[in-house]
Short mmCIF file of C-alpha atoms in Angstrom, two decimals:
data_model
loop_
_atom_site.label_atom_id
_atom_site.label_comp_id
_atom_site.label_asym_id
_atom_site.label_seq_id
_atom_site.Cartn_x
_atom_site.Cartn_y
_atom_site.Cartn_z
CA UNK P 9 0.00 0.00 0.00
CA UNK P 10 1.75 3.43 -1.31
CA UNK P 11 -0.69 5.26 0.52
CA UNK P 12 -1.23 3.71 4.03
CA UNK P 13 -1.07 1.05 6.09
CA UNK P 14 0.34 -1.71 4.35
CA UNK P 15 -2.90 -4.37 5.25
CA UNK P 16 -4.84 -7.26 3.47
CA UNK P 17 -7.74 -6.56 5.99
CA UNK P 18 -10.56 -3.66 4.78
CA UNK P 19 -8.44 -3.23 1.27
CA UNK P 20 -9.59 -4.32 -2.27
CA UNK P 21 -10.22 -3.03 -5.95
CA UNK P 22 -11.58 0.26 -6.13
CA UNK P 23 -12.12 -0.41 -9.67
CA UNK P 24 -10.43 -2.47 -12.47
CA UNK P 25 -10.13 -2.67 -16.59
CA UNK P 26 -9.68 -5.06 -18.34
CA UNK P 27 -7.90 -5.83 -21.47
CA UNK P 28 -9.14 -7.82 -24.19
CA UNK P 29 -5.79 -9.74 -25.42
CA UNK P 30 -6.76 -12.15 -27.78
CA UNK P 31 -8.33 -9.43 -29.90
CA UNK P 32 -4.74 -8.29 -29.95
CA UNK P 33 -3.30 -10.95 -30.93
CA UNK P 34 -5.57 -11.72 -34.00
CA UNK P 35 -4.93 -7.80 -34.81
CA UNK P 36 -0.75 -8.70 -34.32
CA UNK P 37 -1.17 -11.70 -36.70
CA UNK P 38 1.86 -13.37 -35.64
CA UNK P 39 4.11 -10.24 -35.37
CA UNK P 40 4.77 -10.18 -31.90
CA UNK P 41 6.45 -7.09 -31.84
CA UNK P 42 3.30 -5.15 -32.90
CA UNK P 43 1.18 -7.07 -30.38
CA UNK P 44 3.42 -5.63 -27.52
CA UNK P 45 2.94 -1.97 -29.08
CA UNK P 46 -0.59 -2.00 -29.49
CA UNK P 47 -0.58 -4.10 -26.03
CA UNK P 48 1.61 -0.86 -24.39
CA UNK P 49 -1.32 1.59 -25.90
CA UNK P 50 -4.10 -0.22 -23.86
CA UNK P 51 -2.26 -0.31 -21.15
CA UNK P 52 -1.57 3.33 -21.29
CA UNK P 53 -5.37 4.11 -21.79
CA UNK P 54 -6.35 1.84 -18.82
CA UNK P 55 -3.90 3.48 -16.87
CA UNK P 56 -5.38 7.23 -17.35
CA UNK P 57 -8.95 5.82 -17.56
CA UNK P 58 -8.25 4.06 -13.74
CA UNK P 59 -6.61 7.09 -12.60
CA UNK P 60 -9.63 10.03 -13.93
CA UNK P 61 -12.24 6.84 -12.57
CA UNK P 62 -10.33 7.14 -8.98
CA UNK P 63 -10.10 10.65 -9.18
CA UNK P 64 -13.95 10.60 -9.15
CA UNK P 65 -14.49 8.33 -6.73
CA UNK P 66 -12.59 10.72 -4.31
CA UNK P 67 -14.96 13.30 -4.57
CA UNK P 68 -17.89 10.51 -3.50
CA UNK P 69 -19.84 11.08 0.11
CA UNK P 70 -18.31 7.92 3.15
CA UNK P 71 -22.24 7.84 3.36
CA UNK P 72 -22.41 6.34 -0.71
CA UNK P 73 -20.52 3.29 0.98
CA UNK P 74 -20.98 3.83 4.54
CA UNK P 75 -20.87 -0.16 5.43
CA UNK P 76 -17.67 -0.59 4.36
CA UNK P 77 -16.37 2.65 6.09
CA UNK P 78 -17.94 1.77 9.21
CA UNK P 79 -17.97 -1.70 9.71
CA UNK P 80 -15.05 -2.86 6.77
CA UNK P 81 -12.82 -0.86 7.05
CA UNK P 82 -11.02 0.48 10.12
CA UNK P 83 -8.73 2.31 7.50
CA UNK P 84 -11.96 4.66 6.93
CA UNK P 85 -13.37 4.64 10.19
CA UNK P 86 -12.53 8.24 11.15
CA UNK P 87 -14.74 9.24 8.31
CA UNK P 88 -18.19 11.15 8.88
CA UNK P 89 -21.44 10.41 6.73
CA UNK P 90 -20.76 13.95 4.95
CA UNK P 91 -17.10 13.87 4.27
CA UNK P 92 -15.70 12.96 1.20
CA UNK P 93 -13.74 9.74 0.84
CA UNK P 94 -10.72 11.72 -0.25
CA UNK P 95 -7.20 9.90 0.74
CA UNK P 96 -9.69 6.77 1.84
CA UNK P 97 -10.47 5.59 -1.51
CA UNK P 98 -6.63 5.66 -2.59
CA UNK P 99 -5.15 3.41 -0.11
CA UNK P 100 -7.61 0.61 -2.52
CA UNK P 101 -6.31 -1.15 -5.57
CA UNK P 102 -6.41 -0.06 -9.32
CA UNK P 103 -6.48 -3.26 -11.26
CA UNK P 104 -5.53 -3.43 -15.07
CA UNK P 105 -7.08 -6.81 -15.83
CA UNK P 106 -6.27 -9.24 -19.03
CA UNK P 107 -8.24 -12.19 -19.85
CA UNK P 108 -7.35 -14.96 -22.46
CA UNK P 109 -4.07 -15.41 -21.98
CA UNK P 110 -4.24 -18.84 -23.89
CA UNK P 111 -6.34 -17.81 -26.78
CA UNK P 112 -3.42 -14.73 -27.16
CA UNK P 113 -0.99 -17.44 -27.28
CA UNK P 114 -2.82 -19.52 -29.70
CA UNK P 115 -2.94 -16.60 -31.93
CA UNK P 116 0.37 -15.56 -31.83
CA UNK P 117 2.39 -18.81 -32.14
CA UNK P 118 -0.35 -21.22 -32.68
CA UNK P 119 -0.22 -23.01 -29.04
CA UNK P 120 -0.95 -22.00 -25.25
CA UNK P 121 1.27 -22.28 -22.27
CA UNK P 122 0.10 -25.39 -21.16
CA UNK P 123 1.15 -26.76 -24.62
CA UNK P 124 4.42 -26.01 -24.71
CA UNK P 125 8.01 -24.32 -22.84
CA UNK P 126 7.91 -21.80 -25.25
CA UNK P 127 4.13 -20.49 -24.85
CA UNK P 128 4.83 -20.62 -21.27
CA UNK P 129 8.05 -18.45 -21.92
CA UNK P 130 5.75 -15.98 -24.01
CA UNK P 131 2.70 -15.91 -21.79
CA UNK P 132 5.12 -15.18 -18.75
CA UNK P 133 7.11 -12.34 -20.63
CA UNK P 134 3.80 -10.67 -22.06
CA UNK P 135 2.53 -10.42 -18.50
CA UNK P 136 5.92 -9.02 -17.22
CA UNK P 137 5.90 -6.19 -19.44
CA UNK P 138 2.69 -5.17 -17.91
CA UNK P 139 3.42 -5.34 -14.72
CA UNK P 140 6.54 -4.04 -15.21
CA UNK P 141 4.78 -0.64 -17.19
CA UNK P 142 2.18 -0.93 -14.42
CA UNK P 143 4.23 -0.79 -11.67
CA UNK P 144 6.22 2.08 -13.19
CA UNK P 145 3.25 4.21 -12.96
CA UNK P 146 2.53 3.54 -9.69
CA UNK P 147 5.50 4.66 -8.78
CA UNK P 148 5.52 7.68 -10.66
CA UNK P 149 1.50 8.52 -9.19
CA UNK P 150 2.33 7.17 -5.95
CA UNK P 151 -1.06 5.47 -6.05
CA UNK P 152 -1.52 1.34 -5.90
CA UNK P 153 -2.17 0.28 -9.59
CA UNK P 154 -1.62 -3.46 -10.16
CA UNK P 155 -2.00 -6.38 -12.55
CA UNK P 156 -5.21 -8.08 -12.09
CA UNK P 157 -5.84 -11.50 -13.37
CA UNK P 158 -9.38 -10.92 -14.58
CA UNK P 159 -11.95 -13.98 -13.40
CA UNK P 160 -14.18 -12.44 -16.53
CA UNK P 161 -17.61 -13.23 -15.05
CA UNK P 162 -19.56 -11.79 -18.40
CA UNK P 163 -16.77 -10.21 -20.21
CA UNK P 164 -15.23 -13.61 -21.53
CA UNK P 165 -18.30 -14.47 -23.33
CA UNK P 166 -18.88 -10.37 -24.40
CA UNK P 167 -15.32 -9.74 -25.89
CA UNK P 168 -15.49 -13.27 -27.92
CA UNK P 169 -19.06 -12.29 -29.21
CA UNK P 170 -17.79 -9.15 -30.12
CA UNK P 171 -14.87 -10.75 -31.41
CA UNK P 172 -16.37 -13.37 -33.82
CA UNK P 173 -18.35 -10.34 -34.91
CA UNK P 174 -15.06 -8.89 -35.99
CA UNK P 175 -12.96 -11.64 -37.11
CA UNK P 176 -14.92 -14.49 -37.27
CA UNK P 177 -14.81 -18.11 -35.99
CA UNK P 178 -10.81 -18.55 -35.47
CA UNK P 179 -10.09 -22.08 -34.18
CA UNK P 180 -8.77 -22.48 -30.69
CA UNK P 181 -9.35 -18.78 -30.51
CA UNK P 182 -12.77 -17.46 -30.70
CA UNK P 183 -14.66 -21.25 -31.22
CA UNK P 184 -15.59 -21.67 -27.57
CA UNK P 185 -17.96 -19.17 -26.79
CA UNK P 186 -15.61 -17.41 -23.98
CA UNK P 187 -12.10 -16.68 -23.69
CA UNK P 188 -10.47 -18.05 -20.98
CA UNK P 189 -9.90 -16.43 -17.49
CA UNK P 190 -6.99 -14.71 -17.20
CA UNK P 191 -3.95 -16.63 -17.18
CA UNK P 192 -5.62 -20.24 -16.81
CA UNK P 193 -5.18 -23.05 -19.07
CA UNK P 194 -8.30 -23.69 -21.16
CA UNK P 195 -10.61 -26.09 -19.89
CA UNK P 196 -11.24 -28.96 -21.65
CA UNK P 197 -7.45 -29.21 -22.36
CA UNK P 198 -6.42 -32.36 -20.46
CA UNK P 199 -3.86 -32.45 -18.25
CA UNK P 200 -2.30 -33.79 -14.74
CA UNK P 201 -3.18 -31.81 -11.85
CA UNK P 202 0.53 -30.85 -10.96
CA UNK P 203 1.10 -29.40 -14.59
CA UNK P 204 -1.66 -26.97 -13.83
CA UNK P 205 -0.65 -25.90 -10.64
CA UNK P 206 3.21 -25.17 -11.90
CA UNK P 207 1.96 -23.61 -15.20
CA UNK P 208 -0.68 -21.13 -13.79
CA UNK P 209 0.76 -20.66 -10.06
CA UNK P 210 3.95 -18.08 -11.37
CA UNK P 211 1.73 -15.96 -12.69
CA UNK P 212 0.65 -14.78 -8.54
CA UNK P 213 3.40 -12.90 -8.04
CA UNK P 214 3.03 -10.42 -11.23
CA UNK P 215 -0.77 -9.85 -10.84
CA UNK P 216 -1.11 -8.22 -6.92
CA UNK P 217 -4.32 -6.95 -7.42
CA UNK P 218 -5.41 -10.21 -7.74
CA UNK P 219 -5.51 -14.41 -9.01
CA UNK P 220 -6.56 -17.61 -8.16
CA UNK P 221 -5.74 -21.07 -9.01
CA UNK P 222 -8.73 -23.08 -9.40
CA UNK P 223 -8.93 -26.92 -9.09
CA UNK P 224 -10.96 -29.26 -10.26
CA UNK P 225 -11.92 -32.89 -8.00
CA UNK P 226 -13.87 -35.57 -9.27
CA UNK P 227 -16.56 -36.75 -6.97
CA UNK P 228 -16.22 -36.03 -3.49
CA UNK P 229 -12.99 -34.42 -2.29
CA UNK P 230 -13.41 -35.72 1.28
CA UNK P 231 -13.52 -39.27 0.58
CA UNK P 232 -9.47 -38.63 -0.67
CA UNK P 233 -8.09 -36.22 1.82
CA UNK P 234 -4.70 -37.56 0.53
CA UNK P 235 -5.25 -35.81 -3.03
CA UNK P 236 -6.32 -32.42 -2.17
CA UNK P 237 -3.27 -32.61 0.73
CA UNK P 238 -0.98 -32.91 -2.05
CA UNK P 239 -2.45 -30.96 -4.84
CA UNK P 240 -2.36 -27.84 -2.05
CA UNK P 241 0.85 -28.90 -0.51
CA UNK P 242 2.15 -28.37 -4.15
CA UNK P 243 0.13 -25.23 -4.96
CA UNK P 244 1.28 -23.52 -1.93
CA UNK P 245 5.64 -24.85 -2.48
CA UNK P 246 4.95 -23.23 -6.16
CA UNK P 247 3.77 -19.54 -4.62
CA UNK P 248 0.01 -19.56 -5.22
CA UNK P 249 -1.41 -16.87 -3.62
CA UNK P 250 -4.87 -17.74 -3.57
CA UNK P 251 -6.16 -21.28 -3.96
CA UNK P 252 -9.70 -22.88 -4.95
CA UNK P 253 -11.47 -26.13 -5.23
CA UNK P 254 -14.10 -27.34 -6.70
CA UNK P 255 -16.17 -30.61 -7.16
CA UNK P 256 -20.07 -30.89 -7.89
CA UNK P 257 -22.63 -30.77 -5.24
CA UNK P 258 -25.80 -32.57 -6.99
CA UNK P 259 -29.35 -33.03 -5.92
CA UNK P 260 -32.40 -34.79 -7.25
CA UNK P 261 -35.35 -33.34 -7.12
CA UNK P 262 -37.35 -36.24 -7.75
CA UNK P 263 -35.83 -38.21 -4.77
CA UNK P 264 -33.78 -35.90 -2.88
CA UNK P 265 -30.79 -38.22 -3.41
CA UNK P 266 -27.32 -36.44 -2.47
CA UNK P 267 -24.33 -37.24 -5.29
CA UNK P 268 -21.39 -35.57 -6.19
CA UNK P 269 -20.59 -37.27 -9.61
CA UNK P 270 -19.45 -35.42 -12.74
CA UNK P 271 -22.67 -36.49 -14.68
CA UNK P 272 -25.17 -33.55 -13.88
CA UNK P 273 -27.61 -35.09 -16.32
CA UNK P 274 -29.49 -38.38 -14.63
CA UNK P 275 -30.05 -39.16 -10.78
CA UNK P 276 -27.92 -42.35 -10.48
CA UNK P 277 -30.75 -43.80 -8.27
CA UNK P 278 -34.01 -42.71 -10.22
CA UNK P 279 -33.11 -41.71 -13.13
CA UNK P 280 -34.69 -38.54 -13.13
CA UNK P 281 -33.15 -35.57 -15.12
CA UNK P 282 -34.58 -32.92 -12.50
CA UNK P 283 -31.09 -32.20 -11.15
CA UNK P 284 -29.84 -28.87 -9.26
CA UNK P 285 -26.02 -28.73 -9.85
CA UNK P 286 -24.24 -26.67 -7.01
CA UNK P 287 -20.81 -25.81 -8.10
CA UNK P 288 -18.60 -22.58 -8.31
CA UNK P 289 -18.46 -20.23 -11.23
CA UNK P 290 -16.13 -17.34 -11.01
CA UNK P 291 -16.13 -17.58 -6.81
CA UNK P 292 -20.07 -17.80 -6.81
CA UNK P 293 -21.96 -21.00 -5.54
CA UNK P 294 -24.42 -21.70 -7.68
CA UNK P 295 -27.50 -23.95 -7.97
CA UNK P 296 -29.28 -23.41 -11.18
CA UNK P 297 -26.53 -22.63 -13.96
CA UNK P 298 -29.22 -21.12 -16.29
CA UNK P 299 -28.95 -18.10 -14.65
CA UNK P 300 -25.44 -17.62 -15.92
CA UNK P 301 -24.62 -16.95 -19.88
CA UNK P 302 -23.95 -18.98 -22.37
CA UNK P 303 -20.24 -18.30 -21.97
CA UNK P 304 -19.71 -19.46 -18.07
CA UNK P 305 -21.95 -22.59 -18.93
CA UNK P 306 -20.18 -24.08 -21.95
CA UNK P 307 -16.63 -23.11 -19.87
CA UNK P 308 -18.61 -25.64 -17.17
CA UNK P 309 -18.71 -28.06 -19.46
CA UNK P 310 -15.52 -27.87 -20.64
CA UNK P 311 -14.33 -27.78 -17.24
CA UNK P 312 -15.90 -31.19 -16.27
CA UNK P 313 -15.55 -33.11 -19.43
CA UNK P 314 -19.21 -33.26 -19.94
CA UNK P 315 -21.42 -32.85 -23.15
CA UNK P 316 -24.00 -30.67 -22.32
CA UNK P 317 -26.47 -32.16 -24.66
CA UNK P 318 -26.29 -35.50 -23.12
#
């Protein structure tokens, strides 16, 4: 924190944008040289846009967000209803996000970082550059702009729409309905658990305003204490900062029978197809996936190896 207290406790995002990098690298076609230019003029955009954004948000009333002054925050707590949030505000996070690290890859040199050494090498080096022009303008502002590793809740179904609009369907690129958060590998590509966790887990320390490494259990977790030891044991020796995981939670509605199996489709005791699915998209626990777009449910899908039309 350039501004304060240096504390995880009542901090955050004030606000973050993010950058659509596969649409770069289509527009780069191969020449990765003009990808990092046009790359360093979004980046320079985001970084005024964050800064005129905070700027505004200075001027706002402790009473516009008086829970988390009060109650939050004990970095605001000396504030009254009427004052302005002033130095408050800037002792919070400005986040320049990316999402589809993978696809970017893909476009550029035809593979992602899960793939291969040198996509890894690449993916690593193009997030680098931001953080290191990122963190160069914090300095100079004195206020705490960071690399955020986007979870891309709508936006990584919005940009590809927007995208295929543009440019088409590009394969391994724009062919999925939603580009992949952030840094992750995509999801249907198969892989051992420990290749994940090294591949995505050096990313942490180059996006501080925040990451998470995601994994994915078949059946029940608790019935194999053993694996999840391990697979965290390893996550946490490779410098993950923050660490989730998640399995199915389903329920029949037809016989209220309890199962945690990867086929959301048929009870395994009835055979009814009236199933709520409890699982985690983007950090949220959900029960009915239909209230999510199109997007977030085919990356389910993809995620647990399951057709959705079967």
């Amino acid at each position: 924190n350039r501004r304060g207290k240096k504390t995880t406790l009542g901090r955050g995002n004030a606000s973050f944008t993010t950058i659509n990098l596969p649409r770069l690298g289509i527009l780069a076609n191969k020449d990765i040289q003009l990808f990092y230019q046009m790359l360093e003029e979004k980046i320079d955009l985001v970084l005024e846009q964050l800064k005129e954004r905070l700027e505004f948000q200075t001027r706002a009333k402790a009473k516009q967000i008086w829970y988390l002054t009060k109650y939050v925050s004990r970095l605001g707590e000396h504030l009254e209803p009427e004052d302005e949030l002033g130095d408050f505000v800037k002792n919070f996070t400005l986040g320049v996000g990316y999402i589809g690290l993978a696809e970017t890859l893909i476009a550029l040199i035809g593979e992602h970082h899960g793939e291969s050494k040198k996509a890894q090498e690449l993916g690593l080096e193009i997030i680098k550059k931001m953080k290191e022009k990122v963190d160069s303008y914090a300095e100079k502002t004195q206020l705490n702009f960071a690399v955020f590793a986007t979870p891309g809740e709508s936006l990584s179904n919005r940009f590809t729409k927007l995208d295929i609009r543009e440019f088409g369907i590009l394969n391994g690129i724009t062919d999925k309905e939603y580009y992949t958060n952030s840094h992750q590998i995509p999801m249907a590509y198969k892989m051992a658990m420990s290749h994940k966790i090294k591949t995505e887990s050096v990313y942490h320390d180059l996006t501080r305003a925040g990451h998470i490494l995601r994994l994915e259990f078949d059946g029940d977790p608790s019935e194999n204490l053993e694996a999840v030891s391990a697979a965290l044991e390893l996550a946490l020796d490779s410098n993950a900062g923050y660490i989730g995981i998640n399995h199915n939670d389903n329920y029949c509605n037809a016989c209220g029978n309890n199962f945690k199996s990867r086929n959301t489709h048929e009870c395994p005791e009835c055979k009814s197809e009236d199933i709520e699915v409890t699982t985690s998209i983007t950090g949220y626990l959900v029960g009915n996936l239909s209230k999510w777009n199109t997007g977030k449910q085919k990356e389910f899908y993809d995620r647990i190896g399951q057709d959705p039309t079967k």
